[in-house]
mmCIF file of N, CA and C in Angstrom:
data_model
loop_
_atom_site.group_PDB
_atom_site.id
_atom_site.type_symbol
_atom_site.label_atom_id
_atom_site.label_comp_id
_atom_site.label_asym_id
_atom_site.label_seq_id
_atom_site.Cartn_x
_atom_site.Cartn_y
_atom_site.Cartn_z
ATOM 1 N N UNK A 1 33.914 -55.695 -29.818
ATOM 2 C CA UNK A 1 34.295 -55.042 -28.600
ATOM 3 C C UNK A 1 33.079 -54.167 -28.166
ATOM 4 N N UNK A 2 32.741 -54.387 -26.969
ATOM 5 C CA UNK A 2 31.522 -53.556 -26.403
ATOM 6 C C UNK A 2 31.992 -52.447 -25.593
ATOM 7 N N UNK A 3 31.460 -51.226 -25.843
ATOM 8 C CA UNK A 3 31.809 -50.064 -24.968
ATOM 9 C C UNK A 3 30.752 -48.972 -25.226
ATOM 10 N N UNK A 4 30.590 -48.190 -24.263
ATOM 11 C CA UNK A 4 29.709 -47.018 -24.398
ATOM 12 C C UNK A 4 30.511 -45.797 -24.034
ATOM 13 N N UNK A 5 30.116 -44.694 -24.749
ATOM 14 C CA UNK A 5 30.925 -43.524 -24.488
ATOM 15 C C UNK A 5 29.968 -42.318 -24.711
ATOM 16 N N UNK A 6 30.293 -41.252 -23.871
ATOM 17 C CA UNK A 6 29.550 -40.081 -24.010
ATOM 18 C C UNK A 6 30.560 -38.939 -23.797
ATOM 19 N N UNK A 7 30.391 -37.853 -24.521
ATOM 20 C CA UNK A 7 31.330 -36.715 -24.373
ATOM 21 C C UNK A 7 30.410 -35.472 -23.927
ATOM 22 N N UNK A 8 30.813 -34.910 -22.837
ATOM 23 C CA UNK A 8 30.173 -33.766 -22.338
ATOM 24 C C UNK A 8 31.075 -32.415 -22.803
ATOM 25 N N UNK A 9 30.657 -31.808 -23.831
ATOM 26 C CA UNK A 9 31.498 -30.752 -24.434
ATOM 27 C C UNK A 9 31.738 -29.660 -23.438
ATOM 28 N N UNK A 10 30.581 -29.353 -22.559
ATOM 29 C CA UNK A 10 30.802 -28.151 -21.543
ATOM 30 C C UNK A 10 31.876 -28.510 -20.646
ATOM 31 N N UNK A 11 31.863 -29.683 -20.125
ATOM 32 C CA UNK A 11 32.900 -30.126 -19.133
ATOM 33 C C UNK A 11 34.170 -30.584 -19.718
ATOM 34 N N UNK A 12 34.103 -30.910 -21.065
ATOM 35 C CA UNK A 12 35.271 -31.441 -21.775
ATOM 36 C C UNK A 12 35.728 -32.754 -21.161
ATOM 37 N N UNK A 13 34.741 -33.647 -20.895
ATOM 38 C CA UNK A 13 34.952 -35.004 -20.261
ATOM 39 C C UNK A 13 34.394 -36.024 -21.198
ATOM 40 N N UNK A 14 35.260 -36.955 -21.589
ATOM 41 C CA UNK A 14 34.883 -38.182 -22.303
ATOM 42 C C UNK A 14 34.739 -39.252 -21.292
ATOM 43 N N UNK A 15 33.507 -39.882 -21.275
ATOM 44 C CA UNK A 15 33.240 -40.947 -20.317
ATOM 45 C C UNK A 15 33.193 -42.222 -21.110
ATOM 46 N N UNK A 16 33.945 -43.142 -20.794
ATOM 47 C CA UNK A 16 34.159 -44.484 -21.512
ATOM 48 C C UNK A 16 33.735 -45.570 -20.572
ATOM 49 N N UNK A 17 32.804 -46.365 -20.810
ATOM 50 C CA UNK A 17 32.469 -47.621 -19.997
ATOM 51 C C UNK A 17 32.509 -48.810 -20.864
ATOM 52 N N UNK A 18 33.413 -49.810 -20.347
ATOM 53 C CA UNK A 18 33.538 -51.001 -20.986
ATOM 54 C C UNK A 18 32.840 -52.081 -20.249
ATOM 55 N N UNK A 19 31.563 -52.245 -20.715
ATOM 56 C CA UNK A 19 30.774 -53.372 -20.067
ATOM 57 C C UNK A 19 31.112 -54.751 -20.831
ATOM 58 N N UNK A 20 31.404 -55.607 -20.169
ATOM 59 C CA UNK A 20 31.634 -57.024 -20.843
ATOM 60 C C UNK A 20 32.957 -57.154 -21.584
ATOM 61 N N UNK A 21 33.804 -56.191 -21.413
ATOM 62 C CA UNK A 21 35.101 -56.289 -22.107
ATOM 63 C C UNK A 21 35.999 -57.321 -21.353
ATOM 64 N N UNK A 22 36.530 -58.251 -22.148
ATOM 65 C CA UNK A 22 37.490 -59.222 -21.519
ATOM 66 C C UNK A 22 38.672 -59.358 -22.380
ATOM 67 N N UNK A 23 39.802 -58.860 -21.818
ATOM 68 C CA UNK A 23 41.109 -58.863 -22.543
ATOM 69 C C UNK A 23 41.764 -60.165 -22.226
ATOM 70 N N UNK A 24 41.841 -61.109 -23.392
ATOM 71 C CA UNK A 24 42.373 -62.401 -23.108
ATOM 72 C C UNK A 24 43.824 -62.536 -23.771
ATOM 73 N N UNK A 25 44.126 -61.692 -24.774
ATOM 74 C CA UNK A 25 45.397 -61.773 -25.467
ATOM 75 C C UNK A 25 45.680 -60.491 -26.156
ATOM 76 N N UNK A 26 46.976 -60.513 -26.821
ATOM 77 C CA UNK A 26 47.417 -59.255 -27.415
ATOM 78 C C UNK A 26 46.466 -58.807 -28.487
ATOM 79 N N UNK A 27 45.835 -59.653 -29.190
ATOM 80 C CA UNK A 27 44.904 -59.141 -30.242
ATOM 81 C C UNK A 27 43.673 -58.407 -29.654
ATOM 82 N N UNK A 28 43.115 -58.923 -28.384
ATOM 83 C CA UNK A 28 42.164 -58.172 -27.653
ATOM 84 C C UNK A 28 42.592 -56.859 -27.372
ATOM 85 N N UNK A 29 43.924 -56.759 -26.791
ATOM 86 C CA UNK A 29 44.469 -55.475 -26.302
ATOM 87 C C UNK A 29 44.557 -54.465 -27.454
ATOM 88 N N UNK A 30 44.995 -54.918 -28.652
ATOM 89 C CA UNK A 30 45.116 -54.147 -29.858
ATOM 90 C C UNK A 30 43.752 -53.498 -30.118
ATOM 91 N N UNK A 31 42.742 -54.410 -30.238
ATOM 92 C CA UNK A 31 41.365 -53.936 -30.634
ATOM 93 C C UNK A 31 40.864 -52.952 -29.617
ATOM 94 N N UNK A 32 41.099 -53.204 -28.310
ATOM 95 C CA UNK A 32 40.714 -52.167 -27.300
ATOM 96 C C UNK A 32 41.354 -50.860 -27.436
ATOM 97 N N UNK A 33 42.610 -50.844 -27.758
ATOM 98 C CA UNK A 33 43.396 -49.613 -27.835
ATOM 99 C C UNK A 33 42.927 -48.816 -29.180
ATOM 100 N N UNK A 34 42.703 -49.683 -30.249
ATOM 101 C CA UNK A 34 42.174 -49.061 -31.505
ATOM 102 C C UNK A 34 40.892 -48.367 -31.335
ATOM 103 N N UNK A 35 40.030 -49.047 -30.650
ATOM 104 C CA UNK A 35 38.665 -48.570 -30.465
ATOM 105 C C UNK A 35 38.706 -47.237 -29.623
ATOM 106 N N UNK A 36 39.554 -47.252 -28.571
ATOM 107 C CA UNK A 36 39.708 -46.080 -27.644
ATOM 108 C C UNK A 36 40.370 -44.970 -28.486
ATOM 109 N N UNK A 37 41.391 -45.190 -29.215
ATOM 110 C CA UNK A 37 42.014 -44.216 -30.011
ATOM 111 C C UNK A 37 41.172 -43.484 -31.089
ATOM 112 N N UNK A 38 40.348 -44.381 -31.648
ATOM 113 C CA UNK A 38 39.380 -43.866 -32.688
ATOM 114 C C UNK A 38 38.493 -42.811 -32.155
ATOM 115 N N UNK A 39 37.869 -43.172 -30.896
ATOM 116 C CA UNK A 39 36.967 -42.175 -30.276
ATOM 117 C C UNK A 39 37.738 -40.965 -29.986
ATOM 118 N N UNK A 40 38.908 -41.039 -29.378
ATOM 119 C CA UNK A 40 39.638 -39.925 -28.899
ATOM 120 C C UNK A 40 40.123 -38.995 -30.096
ATOM 121 N N UNK A 41 40.524 -39.606 -31.157
ATOM 122 C CA UNK A 41 40.995 -38.772 -32.233
ATOM 123 C C UNK A 41 39.753 -38.079 -32.997
ATOM 124 N N UNK A 42 38.623 -38.636 -32.889
ATOM 125 C CA UNK A 42 37.378 -38.021 -33.484
ATOM 126 C C UNK A 42 37.043 -36.688 -32.817
ATOM 127 N N UNK A 43 37.403 -36.409 -31.523
ATOM 128 C CA UNK A 43 37.143 -35.262 -30.862
ATOM 129 C C UNK A 43 37.860 -34.086 -31.409
ATOM 130 N N UNK A 44 39.021 -34.351 -31.907
ATOM 131 C CA UNK A 44 39.831 -33.180 -32.378
ATOM 132 C C UNK A 44 40.542 -32.317 -31.295
ATOM 133 N N UNK A 45 40.525 -32.752 -30.121
ATOM 134 C CA UNK A 45 41.142 -31.983 -28.964
ATOM 135 C C UNK A 45 41.435 -32.830 -27.970
ATOM 136 N N UNK A 46 42.210 -32.351 -26.868
ATOM 137 C CA UNK A 46 42.442 -33.072 -25.771
ATOM 138 C C UNK A 46 41.271 -32.933 -24.742
ATOM 139 N N UNK A 47 41.053 -33.898 -23.953
ATOM 140 C CA UNK A 47 39.843 -33.751 -22.965
ATOM 141 C C UNK A 47 40.290 -34.587 -21.727
ATOM 142 N N UNK A 48 39.416 -34.487 -20.653
ATOM 143 C CA UNK A 48 39.520 -35.390 -19.569
ATOM 144 C C UNK A 48 38.799 -36.634 -19.803
ATOM 145 N N UNK A 49 39.459 -37.835 -19.278
ATOM 146 C CA UNK A 49 38.888 -39.109 -19.469
ATOM 147 C C UNK A 49 38.222 -39.578 -18.110
ATOM 148 N N UNK A 50 37.063 -40.092 -18.234
ATOM 149 C CA UNK A 50 36.554 -40.878 -17.009
ATOM 150 C C UNK A 50 36.331 -42.241 -17.488
ATOM 151 N N UNK A 51 37.054 -43.200 -17.133
ATOM 152 C CA UNK A 51 37.061 -44.562 -17.516
ATOM 153 C C UNK A 51 36.389 -45.431 -16.577
ATOM 154 N N UNK A 52 35.352 -46.180 -16.857
ATOM 155 C CA UNK A 52 34.622 -47.041 -16.001
ATOM 156 C C UNK A 52 34.948 -48.517 -16.412
ATOM 157 N N UNK A 53 35.551 -49.218 -15.546
ATOM 158 C CA UNK A 53 35.929 -50.661 -15.883
ATOM 159 C C UNK A 53 34.931 -51.629 -15.358
ATOM 160 N N UNK A 54 33.830 -51.167 -14.742
ATOM 161 C CA UNK A 54 32.877 -51.956 -14.101
ATOM 162 C C UNK A 54 32.410 -52.988 -15.259
ATOM 163 N N UNK A 55 32.484 -54.273 -14.998
ATOM 164 C CA UNK A 55 32.082 -55.307 -15.948
ATOM 165 C C UNK A 55 33.014 -55.644 -17.010
ATOM 166 N N UNK A 56 34.327 -55.164 -16.863
ATOM 167 C CA UNK A 56 35.323 -55.526 -17.765
ATOM 168 C C UNK A 56 36.485 -56.262 -16.871
ATOM 169 N N UNK A 57 37.220 -57.172 -17.603
ATOM 170 C CA UNK A 57 38.197 -57.919 -16.724
ATOM 171 C C UNK A 57 39.278 -58.455 -17.718
ATOM 172 N N UNK A 58 40.318 -58.828 -17.076
ATOM 173 C CA UNK A 58 41.417 -59.610 -17.771
ATOM 174 C C UNK A 58 41.048 -60.970 -17.699
ATOM 175 N N UNK A 59 41.125 -61.655 -18.790
ATOM 176 C CA UNK A 59 40.912 -63.121 -18.922
ATOM 177 C C UNK A 59 42.094 -63.818 -18.243
ATOM 178 N N UNK A 60 41.753 -65.054 -17.615
ATOM 179 C CA UNK A 60 42.797 -65.815 -16.990
ATOM 180 C C UNK A 60 44.010 -66.182 -17.863
ATOM 181 N N UNK A 61 43.760 -66.203 -19.154
ATOM 182 C CA UNK A 61 44.877 -66.662 -20.151
ATOM 183 C C UNK A 61 45.763 -65.436 -20.581
ATOM 184 N N UNK A 62 45.425 -64.244 -20.074
ATOM 185 C CA UNK A 62 46.337 -63.129 -20.620
ATOM 186 C C UNK A 62 47.779 -63.221 -20.064
ATOM 187 N N UNK A 63 48.690 -62.856 -20.958
ATOM 188 C CA UNK A 63 49.980 -63.041 -20.551
ATOM 189 C C UNK A 63 50.692 -61.668 -20.218
ATOM 190 N N UNK A 64 51.848 -61.718 -19.740
ATOM 191 C CA UNK A 64 52.764 -60.539 -19.363
ATOM 192 C C UNK A 64 52.979 -59.637 -20.633
ATOM 193 N N UNK A 65 53.265 -60.332 -21.784
ATOM 194 C CA UNK A 65 53.556 -59.437 -23.011
ATOM 195 C C UNK A 65 52.248 -58.528 -23.298
ATOM 196 N N UNK A 66 51.014 -59.198 -23.193
ATOM 197 C CA UNK A 66 49.836 -58.432 -23.610
ATOM 198 C C UNK A 66 49.641 -57.305 -22.618
ATOM 199 N N UNK A 67 49.811 -57.623 -21.339
ATOM 200 C CA UNK A 67 49.617 -56.663 -20.281
ATOM 201 C C UNK A 67 50.658 -55.551 -20.394
ATOM 202 N N UNK A 68 51.878 -55.756 -20.608
ATOM 203 C CA UNK A 68 52.936 -54.730 -20.772
ATOM 204 C C UNK A 68 52.631 -53.886 -22.074
ATOM 205 N N UNK A 69 52.210 -54.609 -23.154
ATOM 206 C CA UNK A 69 51.820 -53.781 -24.274
ATOM 207 C C UNK A 69 50.697 -52.915 -24.000
ATOM 208 N N UNK A 70 49.738 -53.344 -23.212
ATOM 209 C CA UNK A 70 48.514 -52.531 -22.848
ATOM 210 C C UNK A 70 48.996 -51.323 -22.151
ATOM 211 N N UNK A 71 49.875 -51.480 -21.115
ATOM 212 C CA UNK A 71 50.459 -50.415 -20.359
ATOM 213 C C UNK A 71 51.097 -49.320 -21.228
ATOM 214 N N UNK A 72 51.908 -49.685 -22.252
ATOM 215 C CA UNK A 72 52.619 -48.804 -23.067
ATOM 216 C C UNK A 72 51.675 -48.060 -23.991
ATOM 217 N N UNK A 73 50.638 -48.731 -24.546
ATOM 218 C CA UNK A 73 49.620 -48.136 -25.421
ATOM 219 C C UNK A 73 48.809 -47.218 -24.775
ATOM 220 N N UNK A 74 48.332 -47.554 -23.549
ATOM 221 C CA UNK A 74 47.545 -46.657 -22.723
ATOM 222 C C UNK A 74 48.253 -45.337 -22.425
ATOM 223 N N UNK A 75 49.577 -45.486 -22.104
ATOM 224 C CA UNK A 75 50.367 -44.248 -21.890
ATOM 225 C C UNK A 75 50.402 -43.441 -23.166
ATOM 226 N N UNK A 76 50.631 -44.033 -24.340
ATOM 227 C CA UNK A 76 50.710 -43.318 -25.528
ATOM 228 C C UNK A 76 49.351 -42.533 -25.850
ATOM 229 N N UNK A 77 48.252 -43.217 -25.678
ATOM 230 C CA UNK A 77 46.952 -42.646 -25.900
ATOM 231 C C UNK A 77 46.728 -41.418 -24.998
ATOM 232 N N UNK A 78 47.015 -41.837 -23.639
ATOM 233 C CA UNK A 78 46.805 -40.698 -22.665
ATOM 234 C C UNK A 78 47.553 -39.462 -22.848
ATOM 235 N N UNK A 79 48.880 -39.739 -23.248
ATOM 236 C CA UNK A 79 49.870 -38.549 -23.557
ATOM 237 C C UNK A 79 49.290 -37.792 -24.723
ATOM 238 N N UNK A 80 48.699 -38.374 -25.770
ATOM 239 C CA UNK A 80 48.382 -37.836 -26.945
ATOM 240 C C UNK A 80 46.946 -37.086 -26.851
ATOM 241 N N UNK A 81 46.000 -37.670 -26.016
ATOM 242 C CA UNK A 81 44.677 -37.147 -26.087
ATOM 243 C C UNK A 81 44.086 -36.617 -24.736
ATOM 244 N N UNK A 82 44.696 -36.996 -23.701
ATOM 245 C CA UNK A 82 44.203 -36.620 -22.412
ATOM 246 C C UNK A 82 44.826 -35.409 -21.682
ATOM 247 N N UNK A 83 43.788 -34.708 -21.004
ATOM 248 C CA UNK A 83 44.353 -33.549 -20.097
ATOM 249 C C UNK A 83 44.519 -34.201 -18.746
ATOM 250 N N UNK A 84 43.766 -35.178 -18.453
ATOM 251 C CA UNK A 84 43.739 -35.870 -17.121
ATOM 252 C C UNK A 84 42.888 -37.113 -17.233
ATOM 253 N N UNK A 85 43.178 -38.084 -16.455
ATOM 254 C CA UNK A 85 42.429 -39.396 -16.526
ATOM 255 C C UNK A 85 42.077 -39.810 -15.024
ATOM 256 N N UNK A 86 40.724 -40.279 -14.881
ATOM 257 C CA UNK A 86 40.468 -40.945 -13.592
ATOM 258 C C UNK A 86 39.760 -42.256 -13.961
ATOM 259 N N UNK A 87 39.912 -43.165 -13.146
ATOM 260 C CA UNK A 87 39.260 -44.588 -13.536
ATOM 261 C C UNK A 87 38.564 -45.065 -12.304
ATOM 262 N N UNK A 88 37.549 -46.012 -12.563
ATOM 263 C CA UNK A 88 36.748 -46.468 -11.418
ATOM 264 C C UNK A 88 36.247 -47.913 -11.915
ATOM 265 N N UNK A 89 35.829 -48.647 -11.003
ATOM 266 C CA UNK A 89 35.297 -49.960 -11.191
ATOM 267 C C UNK A 89 36.220 -51.041 -11.489
ATOM 268 N N UNK A 90 35.819 -52.231 -11.854
ATOM 269 C CA UNK A 90 36.624 -53.251 -12.034
ATOM 270 C C UNK A 90 37.020 -54.040 -10.714
ATOM 271 N N UNK A 91 37.685 -55.184 -10.894
ATOM 272 C CA UNK A 91 38.136 -56.016 -9.770
ATOM 273 C C UNK A 91 39.305 -55.544 -9.164
ATOM 274 N N UNK A 92 39.669 -56.123 -7.938
ATOM 275 C CA UNK A 92 40.864 -55.793 -7.265
ATOM 276 C C UNK A 92 41.969 -56.156 -8.037
ATOM 277 N N UNK A 93 42.028 -57.377 -8.731
ATOM 278 C CA UNK A 93 43.082 -57.888 -9.534
ATOM 279 C C UNK A 93 43.315 -56.842 -10.752
ATOM 280 N N UNK A 94 42.256 -56.349 -11.378
ATOM 281 C CA UNK A 94 42.514 -55.533 -12.441
ATOM 282 C C UNK A 94 43.033 -54.195 -11.973
ATOM 283 N N UNK A 95 42.646 -53.661 -10.784
ATOM 284 C CA UNK A 95 43.173 -52.468 -10.128
ATOM 285 C C UNK A 95 44.663 -52.715 -9.958
ATOM 286 N N UNK A 96 45.062 -53.778 -9.460
ATOM 287 C CA UNK A 96 46.529 -54.092 -9.170
ATOM 288 C C UNK A 96 47.303 -54.048 -10.409
ATOM 289 N N UNK A 97 46.794 -54.710 -11.439
ATOM 290 C CA UNK A 97 47.409 -54.747 -12.840
ATOM 291 C C UNK A 97 47.549 -53.302 -13.329
ATOM 292 N N UNK A 98 46.514 -52.488 -13.288
ATOM 293 C CA UNK A 98 46.591 -51.101 -13.773
ATOM 294 C C UNK A 98 47.676 -50.338 -12.917
ATOM 295 N N UNK A 99 47.555 -50.505 -11.633
ATOM 296 C CA UNK A 99 48.538 -49.738 -10.789
ATOM 297 C C UNK A 99 50.050 -50.150 -11.170
ATOM 298 N N UNK A 100 50.287 -51.504 -11.426
ATOM 299 C CA UNK A 100 51.624 -51.997 -11.803
ATOM 300 C C UNK A 100 52.024 -51.319 -12.997
ATOM 301 N N UNK A 101 51.086 -51.295 -14.128
ATOM 302 C CA UNK A 101 51.451 -50.742 -15.321
ATOM 303 C C UNK A 101 51.616 -49.281 -15.187
ATOM 304 N N UNK A 102 50.966 -48.569 -14.417
ATOM 305 C CA UNK A 102 51.095 -47.178 -14.101
ATOM 306 C C UNK A 102 52.586 -46.757 -13.595
ATOM 307 N N UNK A 103 53.138 -47.695 -12.915
ATOM 308 C CA UNK A 103 54.545 -47.499 -12.332
ATOM 309 C C UNK A 103 55.487 -47.801 -13.422
ATOM 310 N N UNK A 104 55.323 -48.867 -14.137
ATOM 311 C CA UNK A 104 56.320 -49.337 -15.230
ATOM 312 C C UNK A 104 56.312 -48.251 -16.442
ATOM 313 N N UNK A 105 55.139 -47.701 -16.701
ATOM 314 C CA UNK A 105 54.929 -46.831 -17.818
ATOM 315 C C UNK A 105 54.560 -45.435 -17.348
ATOM 316 N N UNK A 106 55.419 -44.808 -16.620
ATOM 317 C CA UNK A 106 55.099 -43.561 -15.858
ATOM 318 C C UNK A 106 53.851 -42.868 -16.195
ATOM 319 N N UNK A 107 52.730 -43.271 -15.603
ATOM 320 C CA UNK A 107 51.483 -42.654 -15.803
ATOM 321 C C UNK A 107 50.827 -42.664 -14.521
ATOM 322 N N UNK A 108 50.039 -41.610 -14.258
ATOM 323 C CA UNK A 108 49.107 -41.629 -12.952
ATOM 324 C C UNK A 108 47.880 -42.512 -13.256
ATOM 325 N N UNK A 109 47.679 -43.251 -12.358
ATOM 326 C CA UNK A 109 46.527 -44.146 -12.562
ATOM 327 C C UNK A 109 45.247 -43.652 -12.057
ATOM 328 N N UNK A 110 45.304 -42.918 -10.995
ATOM 329 C CA UNK A 110 43.957 -42.285 -10.476
ATOM 330 C C UNK A 110 42.867 -43.185 -10.511
ATOM 331 N N UNK A 111 42.991 -44.354 -9.726
ATOM 332 C CA UNK A 111 41.845 -45.373 -9.792
ATOM 333 C C UNK A 111 41.063 -45.223 -8.588
ATOM 334 N N UNK A 112 39.762 -45.234 -8.676
ATOM 335 C CA UNK A 112 38.757 -44.999 -7.531
ATOM 336 C C UNK A 112 37.843 -46.148 -7.585
ATOM 337 N N UNK A 113 37.351 -46.557 -6.355
ATOM 338 C CA UNK A 113 36.484 -47.654 -6.265
ATOM 339 C C UNK A 113 35.099 -47.437 -6.821
ATOM 340 N N UNK A 114 34.693 -46.182 -6.677
ATOM 341 C CA UNK A 114 33.349 -45.872 -7.108
ATOM 342 C C UNK A 114 33.446 -44.782 -8.182
ATOM 343 N N UNK A 115 32.354 -44.638 -8.967
ATOM 344 C CA UNK A 115 32.171 -43.567 -10.005
ATOM 345 C C UNK A 115 32.112 -42.299 -9.264
ATOM 346 N N UNK A 116 31.390 -42.152 -8.171
ATOM 347 C CA UNK A 116 31.334 -40.960 -7.438
ATOM 348 C C UNK A 116 32.733 -40.464 -7.041
ATOM 349 N N UNK A 117 33.568 -41.369 -6.442
ATOM 350 C CA UNK A 117 34.806 -41.157 -6.061
ATOM 351 C C UNK A 117 35.764 -40.446 -7.310
ATOM 352 N N UNK A 118 35.433 -41.190 -8.484
ATOM 353 C CA UNK A 118 36.229 -40.681 -9.645
ATOM 354 C C UNK A 118 35.831 -39.361 -10.126
ATOM 355 N N UNK A 119 34.555 -39.131 -10.068
ATOM 356 C CA UNK A 119 34.106 -37.760 -10.521
ATOM 357 C C UNK A 119 34.458 -36.627 -9.595
ATOM 358 N N UNK A 120 34.531 -36.950 -8.274
ATOM 359 C CA UNK A 120 34.969 -35.913 -7.312
ATOM 360 C C UNK A 120 36.481 -35.603 -7.486
ATOM 361 N N UNK A 121 37.318 -36.677 -7.870
ATOM 362 C CA UNK A 121 38.666 -36.419 -8.164
ATOM 363 C C UNK A 121 38.818 -35.736 -9.428
ATOM 364 N N UNK A 122 37.970 -36.000 -10.495
ATOM 365 C CA UNK A 122 38.075 -35.262 -11.750
ATOM 366 C C UNK A 122 37.757 -33.771 -11.558
ATOM 367 N N UNK A 123 36.804 -33.505 -10.686
ATOM 368 C CA UNK A 123 36.577 -32.006 -10.463
ATOM 369 C C UNK A 123 37.684 -31.396 -9.936
ATOM 370 N N UNK A 124 38.365 -32.009 -8.916
ATOM 371 C CA UNK A 124 39.571 -31.466 -8.209
ATOM 372 C C UNK A 124 40.703 -31.300 -9.220
ATOM 373 N N UNK A 125 40.900 -32.308 -10.115
ATOM 374 C CA UNK A 125 41.982 -32.304 -11.114
ATOM 375 C C UNK A 125 41.796 -31.090 -12.059
ATOM 376 N N UNK A 126 40.577 -30.936 -12.499
ATOM 377 C CA UNK A 126 40.225 -29.862 -13.463
ATOM 378 C C UNK A 126 40.502 -28.570 -12.869
ATOM 379 N N UNK A 127 40.105 -28.339 -11.512
ATOM 380 C CA UNK A 127 40.220 -27.068 -10.866
ATOM 381 C C UNK A 127 41.744 -26.808 -10.742
ATOM 382 N N UNK A 128 42.494 -27.763 -10.343
ATOM 383 C CA UNK A 128 43.892 -27.647 -10.143
ATOM 384 C C UNK A 128 44.624 -27.301 -11.449
ATOM 385 N N UNK A 129 44.268 -27.919 -12.656
ATOM 386 C CA UNK A 129 44.856 -27.668 -13.874
ATOM 387 C C UNK A 129 44.487 -26.175 -14.298
ATOM 388 N N UNK A 130 43.292 -25.791 -14.059
ATOM 389 C CA UNK A 130 42.887 -24.299 -14.453
ATOM 390 C C UNK A 130 43.601 -23.384 -13.667
ATOM 391 N N UNK A 131 43.866 -23.630 -12.304
ATOM 392 C CA UNK A 131 44.586 -22.708 -11.418
ATOM 393 C C UNK A 131 46.064 -22.674 -11.993
ATOM 394 N N UNK A 132 46.652 -23.805 -12.309
ATOM 395 C CA UNK A 132 47.961 -23.837 -12.754
ATOM 396 C C UNK A 132 48.210 -23.125 -14.174
ATOM 397 N N UNK A 133 47.125 -23.130 -15.028
ATOM 398 C CA UNK A 133 47.292 -22.503 -16.335
ATOM 399 C C UNK A 133 47.192 -21.122 -16.178
ATOM 400 N N UNK A 134 46.708 -20.488 -15.166
ATOM 401 C CA UNK A 134 46.764 -19.090 -14.941
ATOM 402 C C UNK A 134 47.997 -18.467 -14.679
#
């Protein structure tokens, strides 16, 4: 599984880019979730996620069981490790699948067409969370 990540400690933002990731079946989904959770747990604290799906996709053979499992597992990881999440990149079909799973597994999808749009939304989210914490 191919992915790049970087953590900005000052901003408390984990950026994850999945270039060339193709989810074809439930095993691919499990490996994807395990890799993501391994990174998140290594930080030892909750942080904001910036997820870039550019260059990643669902394979044509993926079935509803794998997609539903993905939605449930993403919700679990987000609930456990994230202060907030924004996503960008990917195809329109991928966007629609993620939106659907966000509705079925109550989670905000916060999906933006561009990385710049996602970063702007992340700044607003952090500011709002800081204001609410006071």
